[in-house]
Coordinates of C-alpha atoms in Angstrom, one line a residue:
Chain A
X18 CA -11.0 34.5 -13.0
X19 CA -12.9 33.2 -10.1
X20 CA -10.7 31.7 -7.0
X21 CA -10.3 27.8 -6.8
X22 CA -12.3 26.7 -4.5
X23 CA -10.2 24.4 -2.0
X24 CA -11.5 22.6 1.2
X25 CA -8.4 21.8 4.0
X26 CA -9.2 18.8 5.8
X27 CA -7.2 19.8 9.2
X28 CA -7.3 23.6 8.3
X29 CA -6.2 23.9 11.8
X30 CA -3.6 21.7 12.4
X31 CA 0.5 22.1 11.9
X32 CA 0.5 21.9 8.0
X33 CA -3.0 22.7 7.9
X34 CA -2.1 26.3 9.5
X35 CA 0.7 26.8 7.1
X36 CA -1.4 26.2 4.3
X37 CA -4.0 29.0 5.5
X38 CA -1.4 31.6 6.2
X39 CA 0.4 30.9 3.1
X40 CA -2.6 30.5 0.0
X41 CA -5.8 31.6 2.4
X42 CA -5.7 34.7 0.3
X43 CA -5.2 32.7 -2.9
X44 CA -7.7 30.5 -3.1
X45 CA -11.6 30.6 -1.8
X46 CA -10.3 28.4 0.9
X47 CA -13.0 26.6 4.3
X48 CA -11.9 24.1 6.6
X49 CA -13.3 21.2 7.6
X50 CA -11.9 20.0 11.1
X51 CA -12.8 19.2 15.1
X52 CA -12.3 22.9 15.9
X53 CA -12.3 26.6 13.7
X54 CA -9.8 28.1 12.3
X55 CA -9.7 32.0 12.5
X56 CA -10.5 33.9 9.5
X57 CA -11.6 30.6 8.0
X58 CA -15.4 29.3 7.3
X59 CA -14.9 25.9 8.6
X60 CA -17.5 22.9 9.0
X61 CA -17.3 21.1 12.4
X62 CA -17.1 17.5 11.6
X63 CA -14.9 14.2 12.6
X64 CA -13.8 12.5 9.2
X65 CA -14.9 8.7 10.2
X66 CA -18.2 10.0 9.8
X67 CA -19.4 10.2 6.3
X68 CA -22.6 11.6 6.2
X69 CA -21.4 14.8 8.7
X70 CA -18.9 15.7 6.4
X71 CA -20.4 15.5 3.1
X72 CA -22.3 18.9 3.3
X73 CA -18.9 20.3 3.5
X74 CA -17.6 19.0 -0.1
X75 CA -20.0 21.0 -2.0
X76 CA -18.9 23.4 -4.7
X77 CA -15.1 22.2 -3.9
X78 CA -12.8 22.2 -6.8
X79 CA -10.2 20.7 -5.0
X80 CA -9.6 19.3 -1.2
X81 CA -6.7 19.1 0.9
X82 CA -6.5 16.2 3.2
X83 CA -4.7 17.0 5.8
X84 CA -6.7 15.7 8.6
X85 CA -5.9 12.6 10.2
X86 CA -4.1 11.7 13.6
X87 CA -0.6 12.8 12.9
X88 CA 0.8 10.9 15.8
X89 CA 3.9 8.3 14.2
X90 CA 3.0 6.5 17.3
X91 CA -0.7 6.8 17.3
X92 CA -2.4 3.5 17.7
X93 CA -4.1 0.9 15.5
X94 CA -7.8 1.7 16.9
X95 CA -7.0 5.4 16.3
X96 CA -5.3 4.9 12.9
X97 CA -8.3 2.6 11.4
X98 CA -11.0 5.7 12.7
X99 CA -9.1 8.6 11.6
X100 CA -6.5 7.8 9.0
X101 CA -8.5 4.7 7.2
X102 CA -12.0 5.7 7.6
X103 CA -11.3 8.8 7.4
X104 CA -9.4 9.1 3.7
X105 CA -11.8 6.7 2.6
X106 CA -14.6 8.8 3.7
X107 CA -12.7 11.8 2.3
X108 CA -12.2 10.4 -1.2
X109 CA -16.0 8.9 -1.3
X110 CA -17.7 12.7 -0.2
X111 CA -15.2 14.0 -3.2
X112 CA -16.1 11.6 -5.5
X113 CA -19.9 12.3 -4.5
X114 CA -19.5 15.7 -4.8
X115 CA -18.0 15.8 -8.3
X116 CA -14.3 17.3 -6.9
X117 CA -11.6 17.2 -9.4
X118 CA -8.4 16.9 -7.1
X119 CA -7.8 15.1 -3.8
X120 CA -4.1 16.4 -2.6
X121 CA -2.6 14.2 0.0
X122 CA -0.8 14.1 3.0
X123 CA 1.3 11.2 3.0
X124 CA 4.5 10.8 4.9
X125 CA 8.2 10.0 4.6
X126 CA 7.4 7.4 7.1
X127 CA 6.1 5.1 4.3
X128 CA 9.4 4.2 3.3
X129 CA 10.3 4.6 7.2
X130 CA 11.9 1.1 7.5
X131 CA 14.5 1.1 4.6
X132 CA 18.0 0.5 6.7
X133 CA 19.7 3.0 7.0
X134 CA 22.4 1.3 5.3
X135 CA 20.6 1.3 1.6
X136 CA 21.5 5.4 2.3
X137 CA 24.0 7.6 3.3
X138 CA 21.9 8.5 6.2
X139 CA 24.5 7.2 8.9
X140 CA 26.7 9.1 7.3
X141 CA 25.2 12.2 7.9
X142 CA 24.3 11.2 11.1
X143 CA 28.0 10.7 11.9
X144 CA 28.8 13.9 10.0
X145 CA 31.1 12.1 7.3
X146 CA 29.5 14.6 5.2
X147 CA 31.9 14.5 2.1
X148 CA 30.9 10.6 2.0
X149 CA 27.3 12.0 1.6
X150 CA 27.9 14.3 -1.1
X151 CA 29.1 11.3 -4.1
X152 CA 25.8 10.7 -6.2
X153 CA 23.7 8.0 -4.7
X154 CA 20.4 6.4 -5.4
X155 CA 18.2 8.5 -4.0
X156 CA 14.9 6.7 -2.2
X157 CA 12.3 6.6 -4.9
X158 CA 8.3 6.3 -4.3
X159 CA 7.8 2.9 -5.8
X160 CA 7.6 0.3 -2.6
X161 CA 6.9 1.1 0.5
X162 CA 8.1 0.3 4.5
X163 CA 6.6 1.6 6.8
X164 CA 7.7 2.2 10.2
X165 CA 4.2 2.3 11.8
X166 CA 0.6 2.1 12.1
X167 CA 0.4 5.6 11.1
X168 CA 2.7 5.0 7.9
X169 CA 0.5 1.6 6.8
X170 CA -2.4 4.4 6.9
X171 CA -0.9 6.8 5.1
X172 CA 0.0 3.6 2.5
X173 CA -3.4 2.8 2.2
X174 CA -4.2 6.4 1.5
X175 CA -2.0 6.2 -1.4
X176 CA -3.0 3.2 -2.5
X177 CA -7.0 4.2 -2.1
X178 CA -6.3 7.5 -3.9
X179 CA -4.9 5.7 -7.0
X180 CA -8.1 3.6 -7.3
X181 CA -10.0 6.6 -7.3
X182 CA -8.1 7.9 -9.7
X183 CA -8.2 5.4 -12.2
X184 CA -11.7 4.2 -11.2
X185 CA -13.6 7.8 -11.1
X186 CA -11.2 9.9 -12.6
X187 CA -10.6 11.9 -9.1
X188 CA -6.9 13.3 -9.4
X189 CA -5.1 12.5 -6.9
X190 CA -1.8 14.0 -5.5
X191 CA -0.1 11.8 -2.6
X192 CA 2.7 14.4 -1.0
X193 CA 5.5 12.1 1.0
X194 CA 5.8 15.3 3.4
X195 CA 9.5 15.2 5.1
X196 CA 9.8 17.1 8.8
X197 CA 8.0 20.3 9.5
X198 CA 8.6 22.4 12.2
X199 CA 6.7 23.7 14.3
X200 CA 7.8 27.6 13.7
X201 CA 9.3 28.3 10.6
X202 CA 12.6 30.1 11.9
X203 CA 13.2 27.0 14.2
X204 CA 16.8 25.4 13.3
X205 CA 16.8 21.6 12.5
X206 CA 17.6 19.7 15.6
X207 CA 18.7 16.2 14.6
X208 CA 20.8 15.4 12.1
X209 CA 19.1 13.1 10.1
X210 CA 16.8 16.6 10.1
X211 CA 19.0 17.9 7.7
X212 CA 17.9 15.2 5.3
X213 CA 14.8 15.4 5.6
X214 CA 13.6 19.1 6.4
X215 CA 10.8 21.0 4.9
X216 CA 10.3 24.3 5.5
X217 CA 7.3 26.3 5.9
X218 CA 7.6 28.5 2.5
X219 CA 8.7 25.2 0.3
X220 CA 5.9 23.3 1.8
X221 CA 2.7 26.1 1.4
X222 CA 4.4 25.8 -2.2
X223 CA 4.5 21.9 -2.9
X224 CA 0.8 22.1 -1.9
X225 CA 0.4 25.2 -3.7
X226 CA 1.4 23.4 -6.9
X227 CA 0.0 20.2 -5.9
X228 CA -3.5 22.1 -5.9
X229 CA -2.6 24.4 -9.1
X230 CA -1.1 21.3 -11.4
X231 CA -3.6 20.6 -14.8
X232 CA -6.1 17.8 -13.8
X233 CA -4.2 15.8 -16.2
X234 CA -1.5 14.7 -13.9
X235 CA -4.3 12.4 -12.5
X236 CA -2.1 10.5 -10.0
X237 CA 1.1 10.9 -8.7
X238 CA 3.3 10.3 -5.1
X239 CA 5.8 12.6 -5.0
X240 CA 8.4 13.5 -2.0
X241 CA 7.9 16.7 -0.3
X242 CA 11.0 17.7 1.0
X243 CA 13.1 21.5 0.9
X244 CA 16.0 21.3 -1.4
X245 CA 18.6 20.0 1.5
X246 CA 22.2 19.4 0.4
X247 CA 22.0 15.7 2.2
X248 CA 18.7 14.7 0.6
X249 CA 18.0 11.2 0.3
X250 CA 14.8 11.3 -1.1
X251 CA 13.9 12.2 -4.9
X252 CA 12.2 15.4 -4.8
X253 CA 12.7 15.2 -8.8
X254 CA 9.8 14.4 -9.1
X255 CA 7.9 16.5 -7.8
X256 CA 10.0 19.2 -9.6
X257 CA 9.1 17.1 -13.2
X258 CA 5.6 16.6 -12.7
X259 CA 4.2 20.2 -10.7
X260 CA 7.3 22.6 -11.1
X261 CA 8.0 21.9 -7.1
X262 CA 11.8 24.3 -7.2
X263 CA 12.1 24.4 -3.2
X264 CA 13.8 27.9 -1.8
X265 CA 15.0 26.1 1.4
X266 CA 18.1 24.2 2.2
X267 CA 18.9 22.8 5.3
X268 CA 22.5 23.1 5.2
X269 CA 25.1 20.7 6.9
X270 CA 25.0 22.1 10.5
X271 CA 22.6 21.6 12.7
X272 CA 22.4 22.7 16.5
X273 CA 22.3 20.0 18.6
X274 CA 22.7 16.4 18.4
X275 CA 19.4 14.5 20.4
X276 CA 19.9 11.4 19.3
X277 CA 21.6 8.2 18.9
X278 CA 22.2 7.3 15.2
X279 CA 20.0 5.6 13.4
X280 CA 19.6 2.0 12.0
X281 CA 16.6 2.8 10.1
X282 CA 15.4 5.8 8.2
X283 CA 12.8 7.5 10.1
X284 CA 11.3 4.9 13.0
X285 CA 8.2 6.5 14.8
X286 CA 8.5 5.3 18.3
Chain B
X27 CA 11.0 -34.8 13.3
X28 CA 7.6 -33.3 14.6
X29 CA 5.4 -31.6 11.8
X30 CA 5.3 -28.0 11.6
X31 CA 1.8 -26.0 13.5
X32 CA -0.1 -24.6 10.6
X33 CA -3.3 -22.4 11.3
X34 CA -5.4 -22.0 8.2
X35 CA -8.0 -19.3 8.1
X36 CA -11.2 -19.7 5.3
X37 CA -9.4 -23.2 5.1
X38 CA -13.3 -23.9 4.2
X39 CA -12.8 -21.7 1.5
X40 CA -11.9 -21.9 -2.8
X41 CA -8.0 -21.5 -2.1
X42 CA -8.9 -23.0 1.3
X43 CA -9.8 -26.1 0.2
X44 CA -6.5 -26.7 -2.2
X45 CA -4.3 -26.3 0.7
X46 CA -6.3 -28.6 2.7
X47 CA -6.9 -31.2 0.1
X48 CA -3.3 -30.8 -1.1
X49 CA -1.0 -30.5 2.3
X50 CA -3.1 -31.6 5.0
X51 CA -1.5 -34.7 5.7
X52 CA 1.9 -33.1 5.6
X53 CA 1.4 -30.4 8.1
X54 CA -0.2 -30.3 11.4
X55 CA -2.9 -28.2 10.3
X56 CA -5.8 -27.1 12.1
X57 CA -8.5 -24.1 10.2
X58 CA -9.9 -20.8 11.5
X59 CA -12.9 -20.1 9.5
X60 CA -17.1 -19.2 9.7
X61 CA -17.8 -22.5 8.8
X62 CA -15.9 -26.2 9.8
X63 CA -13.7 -27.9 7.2
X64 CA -14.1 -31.8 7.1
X65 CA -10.9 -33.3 8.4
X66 CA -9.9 -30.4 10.3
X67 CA -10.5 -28.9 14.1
X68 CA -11.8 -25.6 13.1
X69 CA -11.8 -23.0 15.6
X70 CA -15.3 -21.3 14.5
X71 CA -14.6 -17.5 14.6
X72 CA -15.2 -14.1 12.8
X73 CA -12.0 -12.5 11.8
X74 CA -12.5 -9.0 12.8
X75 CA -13.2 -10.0 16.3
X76 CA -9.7 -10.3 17.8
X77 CA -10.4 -11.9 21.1
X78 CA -12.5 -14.4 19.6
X79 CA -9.7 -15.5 17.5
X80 CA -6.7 -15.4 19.5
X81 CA -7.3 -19.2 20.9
X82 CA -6.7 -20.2 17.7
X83 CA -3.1 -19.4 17.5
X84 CA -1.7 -21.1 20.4
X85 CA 1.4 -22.6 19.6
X86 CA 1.2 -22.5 15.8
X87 CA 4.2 -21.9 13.8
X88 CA 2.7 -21.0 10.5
X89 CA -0.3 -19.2 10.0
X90 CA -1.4 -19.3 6.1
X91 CA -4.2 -16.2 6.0
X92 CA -6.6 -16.6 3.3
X93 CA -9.7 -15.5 5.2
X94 CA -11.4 -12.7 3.7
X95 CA -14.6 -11.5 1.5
X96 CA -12.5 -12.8 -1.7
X97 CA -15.3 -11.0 -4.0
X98 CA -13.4 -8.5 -6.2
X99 CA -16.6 -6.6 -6.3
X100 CA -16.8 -6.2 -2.1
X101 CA -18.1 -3.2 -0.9
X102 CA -16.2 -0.8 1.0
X103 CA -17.7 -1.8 4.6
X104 CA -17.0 -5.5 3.8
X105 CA -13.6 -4.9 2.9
X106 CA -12.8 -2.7 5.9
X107 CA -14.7 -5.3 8.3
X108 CA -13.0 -8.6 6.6
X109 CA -9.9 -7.6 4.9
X110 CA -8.6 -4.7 6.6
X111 CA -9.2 -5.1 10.3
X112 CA -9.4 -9.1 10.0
X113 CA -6.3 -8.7 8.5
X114 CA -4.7 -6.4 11.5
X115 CA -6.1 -9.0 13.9
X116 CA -4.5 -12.1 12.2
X117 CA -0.9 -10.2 12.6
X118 CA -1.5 -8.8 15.8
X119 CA -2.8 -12.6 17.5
X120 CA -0.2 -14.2 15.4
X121 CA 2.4 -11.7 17.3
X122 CA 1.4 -12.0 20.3
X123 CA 1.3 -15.8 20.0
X124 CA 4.9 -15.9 19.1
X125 CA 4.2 -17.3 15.7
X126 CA 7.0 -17.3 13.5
X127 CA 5.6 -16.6 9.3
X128 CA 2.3 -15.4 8.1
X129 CA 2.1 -16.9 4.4
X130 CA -0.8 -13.8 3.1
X131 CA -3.4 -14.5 0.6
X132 CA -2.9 -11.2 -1.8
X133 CA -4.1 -10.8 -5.2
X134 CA -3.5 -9.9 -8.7
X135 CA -5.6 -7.1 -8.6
X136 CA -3.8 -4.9 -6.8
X137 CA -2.1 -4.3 -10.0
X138 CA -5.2 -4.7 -12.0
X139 CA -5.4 -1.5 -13.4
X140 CA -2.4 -1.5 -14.8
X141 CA -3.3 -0.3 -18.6
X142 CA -3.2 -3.6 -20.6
X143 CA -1.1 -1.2 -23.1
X144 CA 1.9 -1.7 -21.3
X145 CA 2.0 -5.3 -21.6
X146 CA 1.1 -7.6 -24.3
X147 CA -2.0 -8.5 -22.1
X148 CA -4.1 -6.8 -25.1
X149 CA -2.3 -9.5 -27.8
X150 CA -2.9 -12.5 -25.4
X151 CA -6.6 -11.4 -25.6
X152 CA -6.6 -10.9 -29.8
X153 CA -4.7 -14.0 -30.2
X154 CA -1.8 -12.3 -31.9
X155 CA 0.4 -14.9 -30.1
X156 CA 3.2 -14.4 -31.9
X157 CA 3.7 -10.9 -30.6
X158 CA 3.8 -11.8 -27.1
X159 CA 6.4 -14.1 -27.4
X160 CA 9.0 -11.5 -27.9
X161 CA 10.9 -10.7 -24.4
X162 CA 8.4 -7.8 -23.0
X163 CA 9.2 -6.3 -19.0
X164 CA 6.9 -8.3 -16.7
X165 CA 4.6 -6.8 -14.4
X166 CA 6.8 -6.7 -11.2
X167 CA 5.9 -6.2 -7.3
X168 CA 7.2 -3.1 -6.8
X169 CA 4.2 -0.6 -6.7
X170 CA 0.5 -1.2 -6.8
X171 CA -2.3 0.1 -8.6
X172 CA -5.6 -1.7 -6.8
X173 CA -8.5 -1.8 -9.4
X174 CA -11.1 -2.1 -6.8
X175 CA -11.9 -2.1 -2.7
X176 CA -11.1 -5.7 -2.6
X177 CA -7.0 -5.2 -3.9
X178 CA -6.7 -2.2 -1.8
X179 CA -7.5 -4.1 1.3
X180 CA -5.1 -6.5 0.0
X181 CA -2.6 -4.3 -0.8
X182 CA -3.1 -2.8 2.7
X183 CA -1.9 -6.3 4.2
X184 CA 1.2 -6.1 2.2
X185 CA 1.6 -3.0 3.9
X186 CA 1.6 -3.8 7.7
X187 CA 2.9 -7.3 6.8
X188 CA 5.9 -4.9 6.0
X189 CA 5.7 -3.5 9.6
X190 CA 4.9 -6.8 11.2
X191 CA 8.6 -8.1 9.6
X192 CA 10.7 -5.0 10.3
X193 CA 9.1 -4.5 13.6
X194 CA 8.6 -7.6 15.4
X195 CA 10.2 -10.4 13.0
X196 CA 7.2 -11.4 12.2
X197 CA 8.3 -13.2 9.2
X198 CA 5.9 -12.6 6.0
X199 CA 5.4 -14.3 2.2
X200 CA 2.5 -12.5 0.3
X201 CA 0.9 -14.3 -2.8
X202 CA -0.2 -12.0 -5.1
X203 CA -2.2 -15.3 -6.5
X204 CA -3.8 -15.0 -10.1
X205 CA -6.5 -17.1 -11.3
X206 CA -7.5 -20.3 -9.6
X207 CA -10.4 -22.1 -11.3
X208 CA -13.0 -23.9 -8.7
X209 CA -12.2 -27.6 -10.4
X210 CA -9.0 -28.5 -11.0
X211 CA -9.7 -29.7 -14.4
X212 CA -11.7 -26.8 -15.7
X213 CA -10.0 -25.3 -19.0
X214 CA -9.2 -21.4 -18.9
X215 CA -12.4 -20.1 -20.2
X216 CA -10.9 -16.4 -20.8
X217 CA -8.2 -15.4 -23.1
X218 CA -6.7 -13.1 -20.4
X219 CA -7.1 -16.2 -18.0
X220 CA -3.9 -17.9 -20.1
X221 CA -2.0 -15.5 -18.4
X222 CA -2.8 -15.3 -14.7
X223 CA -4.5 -19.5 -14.1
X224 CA -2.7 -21.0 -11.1
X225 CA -3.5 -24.2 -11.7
X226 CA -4.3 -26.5 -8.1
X227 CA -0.9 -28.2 -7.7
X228 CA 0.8 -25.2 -8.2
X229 CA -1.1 -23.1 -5.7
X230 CA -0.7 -25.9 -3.3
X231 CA 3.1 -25.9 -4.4
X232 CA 4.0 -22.2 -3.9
X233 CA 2.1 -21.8 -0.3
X234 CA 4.2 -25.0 0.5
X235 CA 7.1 -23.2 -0.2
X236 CA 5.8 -20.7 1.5
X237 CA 5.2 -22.6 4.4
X238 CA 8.5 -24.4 4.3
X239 CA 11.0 -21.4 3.6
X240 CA 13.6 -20.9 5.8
X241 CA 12.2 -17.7 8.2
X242 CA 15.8 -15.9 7.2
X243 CA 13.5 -14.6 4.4
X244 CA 11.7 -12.3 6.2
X245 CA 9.3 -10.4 4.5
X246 CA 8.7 -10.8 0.4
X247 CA 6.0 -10.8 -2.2
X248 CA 5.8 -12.8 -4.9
X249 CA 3.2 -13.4 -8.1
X250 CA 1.3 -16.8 -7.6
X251 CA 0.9 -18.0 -11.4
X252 CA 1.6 -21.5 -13.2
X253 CA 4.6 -21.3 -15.7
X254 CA 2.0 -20.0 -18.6
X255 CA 3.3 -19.5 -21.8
X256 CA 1.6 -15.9 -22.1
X257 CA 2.1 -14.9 -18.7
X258 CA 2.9 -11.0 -18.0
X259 CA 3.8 -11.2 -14.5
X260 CA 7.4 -12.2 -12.8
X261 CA 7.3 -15.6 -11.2
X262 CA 11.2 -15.4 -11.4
X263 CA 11.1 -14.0 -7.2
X264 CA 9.1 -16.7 -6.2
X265 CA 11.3 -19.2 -8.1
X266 CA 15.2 -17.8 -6.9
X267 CA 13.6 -16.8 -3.2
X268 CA 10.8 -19.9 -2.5
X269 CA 12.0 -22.3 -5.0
X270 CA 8.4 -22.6 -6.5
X271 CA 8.6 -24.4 -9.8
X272 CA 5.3 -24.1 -11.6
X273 CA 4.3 -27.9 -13.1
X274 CA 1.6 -26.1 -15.3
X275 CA 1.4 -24.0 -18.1
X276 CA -2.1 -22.9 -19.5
X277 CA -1.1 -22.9 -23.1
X278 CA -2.2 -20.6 -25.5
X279 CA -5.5 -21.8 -26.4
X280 CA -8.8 -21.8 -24.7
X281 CA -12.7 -23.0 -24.6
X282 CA -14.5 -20.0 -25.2
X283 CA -14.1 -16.3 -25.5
X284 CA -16.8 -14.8 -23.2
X285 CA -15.1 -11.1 -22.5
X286 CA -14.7 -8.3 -24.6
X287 CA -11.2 -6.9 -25.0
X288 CA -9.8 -5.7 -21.5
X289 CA -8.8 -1.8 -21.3
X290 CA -6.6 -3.0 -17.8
X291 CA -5.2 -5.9 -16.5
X292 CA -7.8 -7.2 -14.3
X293 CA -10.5 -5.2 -13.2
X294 CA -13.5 -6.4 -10.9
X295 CA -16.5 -5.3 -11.9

């Protein structure tokens, strides 16, 4: 059976270069991004601009957008070029090019603002751990908060992607992606970290699914999160609807405590 | 007791006009808008141009934002020019000017593509009345699902509205405002029309409430529909949080039948 061909928006950045190391071998995989990845074909092109990216979407099966300024603090003028024009731009080329599935970046930060008081996430902060472990109502993908300019453009994404889906029949996977860091053996740092970790092997395989999953998923948002004992985010989901079974937990302890606790649940600043 | 500062932008326009016509006397209200409104000063601006606008929100309290391409068939570039950034700017001068509520023109459609299968939206459009009286879930506000460039711009200001409240106060009421005919006497001319009219006085009503509301409501979003008989979305928020109580009810019959049967909700074509 031939490959899949997949196109990585952001082949080069931090998810972006997990996904290459993980399924570059799996997939006909190219990049299309501001600078090359190694061992990668990769078309040099900034995402607000539609007609320098287009040549790129060619022949893809599926694309993953991963490209965008991934700053929580980046501002509005940068948000609106990269992160608006950009996804639209994205979807539009795929639409154009007749590509089945667009699989999405989105954030945790979407539902950013919730209080922290709606979870147990003080509580973990604190370390009143066997108050986190009574079932609770985990945070669900239905409204969003966001905590940012970054988060109301990764909202839009979502929203953009489900017009395209129902509109042009382009499947679109939105993936709320928890914390990633930077090197995979690195040991969570903040507490509320422990929540919302994902690691390097359970996110190359969320995507993996994401970009495997029959075309007649069509449109989902799912969380994209390891399988962390003090979750507060549904990751059933994403276990119902692609088969998502993360390897990872990130366990109760963590190394060092950086920050004050939190009134909110993930506040870019 | 001095009359509350409300800024109006498209006050020249359909919804525009209502307000105007309806509460002009009662507020202090002054438009910001293309084109001058009879009655009114008019600070004569474009939207998207953010220091051409600010003057205009100099020591207003309420700024009710209906100003946008209102076409539910806008192009992209429109929507992005109009919607989106005109819509940043209106928060970001309304911040910066210390105003206290932004009352936001959204829309029906960004639930539009609901499948009309999951309500009795397909029955209201047969005529098999007596099914759709039976208790059936309304459409709620939770999550959207834009059927078109138009909603998704709208459903982006729900979006940072969100962040404007958490972040900054900023206290904000979106409409998600059905169908309002250009005369108020004009009879609902579609079957799915029974459901979503908002007849004059009651779109004049609920952005009064709007207006009025203490500001300890922070941010919500409510449906904008008269009390009709065969309506499938919630009014119930707008009723316990804004105290709107709809005078109107379109009944269940009507002029003319012009559509064919509706797959979704409400799509623009």
């Amino acid at each position: 059976m031939d490959k899949t061909n997949v196109l990585v928006t952001g082949l080069s950045g931090g998810v972006g270069s997990i996904v290459g190391k993980f399924l570059g071998s799996k997939y006909k995989m190219s990049g299309l991004d501001l600078s090359p990845s190694q061992g990668f074909k990769t078309h040099i092109a900034d995402l607000s601009n539609l007609d320098a990216i287009r040549p790129a979407f060619t022949n893809q099966d599926v694309v993953v957008h991963l490209g965008a300024d991934p700053r929580g603090e980046a501002p509005w003028d940068s948000v609106l070029k990269n992160n608006i024009v950009g996804t639209y731009n994205v979807l539009e080329a795929s639409r154009e090019a007749g590509v089945k599935r667009v699989v999405f970046a989105s954030t945790n930060h979407v539902v950013g603002y919730i209080p922290a008081t709606q979870t147990p996430y003080r509580e973990i902060f604190e370390g009143e751990l066997d108050k986190v472990r009574r079932p609770f109502p985990l945070i669900s993908s239905n409204a969003v908060r966001p905590c940012c300019y970054y988060a109301v453009g990764k909202s839009f994404g979502e929203s953009i992607g489900s017009l395209y889906n129902d509109k042009y029949g382009l499947s679109f996977i939105g993936i709320r992606i928890g914390g990633v860091l930077q090197e995979p053996d690195w040991q969570v740092r903040q507490k509320g970290g422990l929540s919302m970790w994902l690691s390097h092997r359970d996110a190359a395989q969320i995507i993996e699914r994401s970009i495997d999953a029959p075309y007649s998923v069509g449109f989902t948002i799912v969380y994209g999160m390891s399988g962390n004992s003090l979750r507060v985010h549904e990751i059933e989901t994403a276990e119902k609807i692609l088969g998502y079974k993360p390897e990872d937990d990130a366990g109760d302890t963590f190394s060092c405590d950086i920050h004050n606790q939190p009134e909110y649940l993930n506040i870019a600043h």
